[in-house]
Short mmCIF file of C-alpha atoms in Angstrom, two decimals:
data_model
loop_
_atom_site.label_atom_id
_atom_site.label_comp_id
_atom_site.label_asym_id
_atom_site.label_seq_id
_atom_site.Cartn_x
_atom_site.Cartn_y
_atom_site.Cartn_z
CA UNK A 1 94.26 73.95 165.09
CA UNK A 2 94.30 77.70 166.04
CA UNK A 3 92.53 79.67 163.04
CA UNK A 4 94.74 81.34 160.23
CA UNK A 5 95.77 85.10 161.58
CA UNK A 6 93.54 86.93 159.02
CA UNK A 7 89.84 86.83 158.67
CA UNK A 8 88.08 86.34 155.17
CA UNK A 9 85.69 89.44 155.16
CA UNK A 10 82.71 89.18 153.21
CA UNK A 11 80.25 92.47 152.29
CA UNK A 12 77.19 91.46 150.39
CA UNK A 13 73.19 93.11 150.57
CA UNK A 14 71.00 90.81 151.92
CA UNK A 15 70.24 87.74 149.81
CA UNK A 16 72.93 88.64 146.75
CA UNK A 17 75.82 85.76 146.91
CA UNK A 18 78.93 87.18 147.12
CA UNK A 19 82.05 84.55 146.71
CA UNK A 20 85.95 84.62 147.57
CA UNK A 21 88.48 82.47 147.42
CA UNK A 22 90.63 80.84 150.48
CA UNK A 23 94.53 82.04 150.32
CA UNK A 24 96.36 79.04 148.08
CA UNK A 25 96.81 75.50 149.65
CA UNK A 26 99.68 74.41 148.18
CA UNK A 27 100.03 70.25 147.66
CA UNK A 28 103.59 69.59 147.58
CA UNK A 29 103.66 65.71 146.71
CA UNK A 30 103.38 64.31 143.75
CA UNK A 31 100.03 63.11 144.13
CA UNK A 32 96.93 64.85 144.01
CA UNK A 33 95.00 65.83 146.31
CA UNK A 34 91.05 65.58 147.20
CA UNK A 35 90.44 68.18 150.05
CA UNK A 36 86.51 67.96 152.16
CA UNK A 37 86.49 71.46 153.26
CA UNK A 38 83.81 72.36 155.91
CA UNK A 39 81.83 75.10 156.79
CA UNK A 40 80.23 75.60 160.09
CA UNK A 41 77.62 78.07 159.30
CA UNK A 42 74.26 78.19 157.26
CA UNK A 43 75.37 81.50 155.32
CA UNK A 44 78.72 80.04 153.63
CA UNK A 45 79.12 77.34 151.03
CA UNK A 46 81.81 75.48 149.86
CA UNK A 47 82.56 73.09 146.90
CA UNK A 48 82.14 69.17 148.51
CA UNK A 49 85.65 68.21 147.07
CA UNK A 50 88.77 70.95 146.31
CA UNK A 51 91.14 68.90 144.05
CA UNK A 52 94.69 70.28 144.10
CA UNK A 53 96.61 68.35 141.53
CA UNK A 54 100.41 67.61 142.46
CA UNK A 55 102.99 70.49 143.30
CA UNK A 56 100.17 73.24 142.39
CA UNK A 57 98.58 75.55 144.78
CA UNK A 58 94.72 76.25 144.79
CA UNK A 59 92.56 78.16 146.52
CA UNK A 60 88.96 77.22 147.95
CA UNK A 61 85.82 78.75 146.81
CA UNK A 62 83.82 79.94 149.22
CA UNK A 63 80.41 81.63 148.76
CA UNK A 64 78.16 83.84 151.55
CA UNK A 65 74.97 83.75 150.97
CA UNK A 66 73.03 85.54 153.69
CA UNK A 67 69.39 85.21 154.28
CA UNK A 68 68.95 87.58 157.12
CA UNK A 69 70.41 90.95 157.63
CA UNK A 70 72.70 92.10 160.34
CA UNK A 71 72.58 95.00 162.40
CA UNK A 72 76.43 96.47 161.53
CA UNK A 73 75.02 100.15 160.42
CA UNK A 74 72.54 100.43 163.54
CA UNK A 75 74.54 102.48 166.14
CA UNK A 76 75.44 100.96 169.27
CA UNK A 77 73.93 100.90 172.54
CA UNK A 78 74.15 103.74 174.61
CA UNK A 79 74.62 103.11 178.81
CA UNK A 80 71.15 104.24 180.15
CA UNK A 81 70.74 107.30 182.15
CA UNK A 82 70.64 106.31 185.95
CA UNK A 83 66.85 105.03 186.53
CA UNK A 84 66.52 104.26 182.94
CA UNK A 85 65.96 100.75 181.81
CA UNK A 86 68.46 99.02 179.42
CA UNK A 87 67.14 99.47 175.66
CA UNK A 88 66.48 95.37 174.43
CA UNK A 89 69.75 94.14 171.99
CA UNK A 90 68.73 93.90 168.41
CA UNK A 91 67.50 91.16 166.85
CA UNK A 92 70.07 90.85 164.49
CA UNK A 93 73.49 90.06 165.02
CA UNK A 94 76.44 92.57 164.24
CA UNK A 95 77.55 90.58 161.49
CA UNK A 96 77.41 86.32 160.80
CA UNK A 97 80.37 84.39 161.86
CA UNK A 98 81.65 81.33 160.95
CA UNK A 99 84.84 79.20 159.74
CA UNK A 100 86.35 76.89 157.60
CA UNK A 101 87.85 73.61 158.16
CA UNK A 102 90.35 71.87 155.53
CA UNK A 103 91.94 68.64 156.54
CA UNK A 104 94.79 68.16 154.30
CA UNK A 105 96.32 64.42 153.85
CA UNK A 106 99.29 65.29 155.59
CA UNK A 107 97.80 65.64 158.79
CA UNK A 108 97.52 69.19 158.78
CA UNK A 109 94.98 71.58 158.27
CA UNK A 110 94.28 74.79 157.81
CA UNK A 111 91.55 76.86 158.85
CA UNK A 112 89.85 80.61 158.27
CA UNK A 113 87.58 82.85 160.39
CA UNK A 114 85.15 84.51 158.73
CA UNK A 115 83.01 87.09 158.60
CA UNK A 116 80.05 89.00 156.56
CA UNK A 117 78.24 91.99 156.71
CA UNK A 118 74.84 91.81 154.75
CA UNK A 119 73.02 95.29 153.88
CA UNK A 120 69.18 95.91 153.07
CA UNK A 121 68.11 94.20 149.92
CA UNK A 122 68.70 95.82 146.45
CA UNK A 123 65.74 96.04 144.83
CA UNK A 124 64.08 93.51 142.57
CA UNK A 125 62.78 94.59 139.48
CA UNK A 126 61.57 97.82 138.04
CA UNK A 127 59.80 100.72 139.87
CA UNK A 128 56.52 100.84 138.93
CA UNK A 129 54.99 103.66 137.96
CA UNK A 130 51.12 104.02 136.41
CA UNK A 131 49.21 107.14 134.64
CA UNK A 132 45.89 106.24 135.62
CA UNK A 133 42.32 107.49 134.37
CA UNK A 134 40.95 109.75 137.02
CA UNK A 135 37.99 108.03 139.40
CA UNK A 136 38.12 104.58 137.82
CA UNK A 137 39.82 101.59 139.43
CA UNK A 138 43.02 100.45 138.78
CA UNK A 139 44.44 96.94 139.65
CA UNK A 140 47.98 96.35 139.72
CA UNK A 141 49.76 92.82 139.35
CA UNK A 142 52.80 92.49 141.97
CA UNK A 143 55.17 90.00 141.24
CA UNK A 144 57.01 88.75 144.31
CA UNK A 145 59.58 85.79 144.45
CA UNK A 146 60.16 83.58 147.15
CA UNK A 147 63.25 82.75 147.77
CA UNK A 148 63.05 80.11 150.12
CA UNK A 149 62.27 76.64 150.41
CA UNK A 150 59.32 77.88 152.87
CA UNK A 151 56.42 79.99 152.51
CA UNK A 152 57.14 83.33 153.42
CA UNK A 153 54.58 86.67 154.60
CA UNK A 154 55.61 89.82 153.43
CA UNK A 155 54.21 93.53 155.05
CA UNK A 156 53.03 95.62 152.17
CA UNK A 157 54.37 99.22 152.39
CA UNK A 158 53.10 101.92 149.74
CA UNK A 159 55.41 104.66 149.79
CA UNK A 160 55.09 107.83 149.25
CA UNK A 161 51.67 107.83 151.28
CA UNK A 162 48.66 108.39 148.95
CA UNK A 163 47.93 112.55 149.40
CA UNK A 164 44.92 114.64 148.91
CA UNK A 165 42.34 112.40 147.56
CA UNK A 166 44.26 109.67 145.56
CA UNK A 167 43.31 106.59 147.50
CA UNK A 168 45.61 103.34 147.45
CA UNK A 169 44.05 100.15 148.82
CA UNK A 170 45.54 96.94 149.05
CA UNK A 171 46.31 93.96 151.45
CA UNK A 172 48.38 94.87 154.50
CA UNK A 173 50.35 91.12 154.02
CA UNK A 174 51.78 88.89 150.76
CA UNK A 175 51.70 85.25 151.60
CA UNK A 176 53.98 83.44 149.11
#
């Protein structure tokens, strides 16, 4: 079946679900229905069973969760100069694709393109900010959550840099 004409856009930062809902399916019979809608890609969920009761409409809930970001802000790739070498594609893909599939027990189905965008990460928790005594050490706890089902390393980045002679030391990686 050829995919519905529109695309279901999705615009989330990195790792924040975002969720949408499917245009109405509308069961015309006088029995209800018990849809198995499927999603062909890691970054969308849907529910395992969409139950339309008879002659009502319903749309399907789908949710984007992306783990990754994609690369829609960076700029795109210039044509190199003659004698230059072709700058390597990015890592991350423009933006995730992927459908969805619901068989309807009519024999028909209908199904949806879509799309997400996902931006950098807001951040978690509060800034934190110390007053500290002057030349005596000062440890600070980090809380960091893991969100997957898999440990994870993290690069630490202090920012601003440490100026004059305020000294920040620390470990260069978080294993979680």
């Amino acid at each position: 079946q050829q995919p519905q004409e529109e695309s279901i856009a999705f615009n989330t930062p990195v790792r924040k679900a975002q969720t949408q809902e499917t245009p109405p399916i509308t069961n015309p019979t006088d029995l209800p229905w018990r849809l198995v809608p499927v999603v062909d890609n890691k970054y969308w969920s849907v529910p395992e069973i969409l139950e339309i009761p008879p002659g009502q409409s319903m749309g399907c809930t789908l949710t984007y969760t992306p783990h990754a970001m994609t690369s829609h802000t960076d700029p795109e790739p210039q044509e190199p100069a003659e004698g230059q070498e072709l700058a390597p594609p990015s890592s991350r893909p423009r933006q995730h694709t992927g459908s969805v599939f619901i068989p309807r027990p009519d024999g028909t189905a209908v199904l949806y393109n879509l799309t997400g965008t996902a931006g950098p990460p807001e951040q978690e928790g509060e800034a934190i900010e110390r007053d500290v005594q002057c030349k005596a050490s000062h440890m600070e706890p980090l809380p960091v959550r893991n969100w997957l089902n898999r440990p994870q390393r993290f690069i630490v980045k202090l920012e601003p840099e440490p100026e004059g002679t305020t000294s920040v030391k620390g470990a260069t990686y978080i294993d979680v």
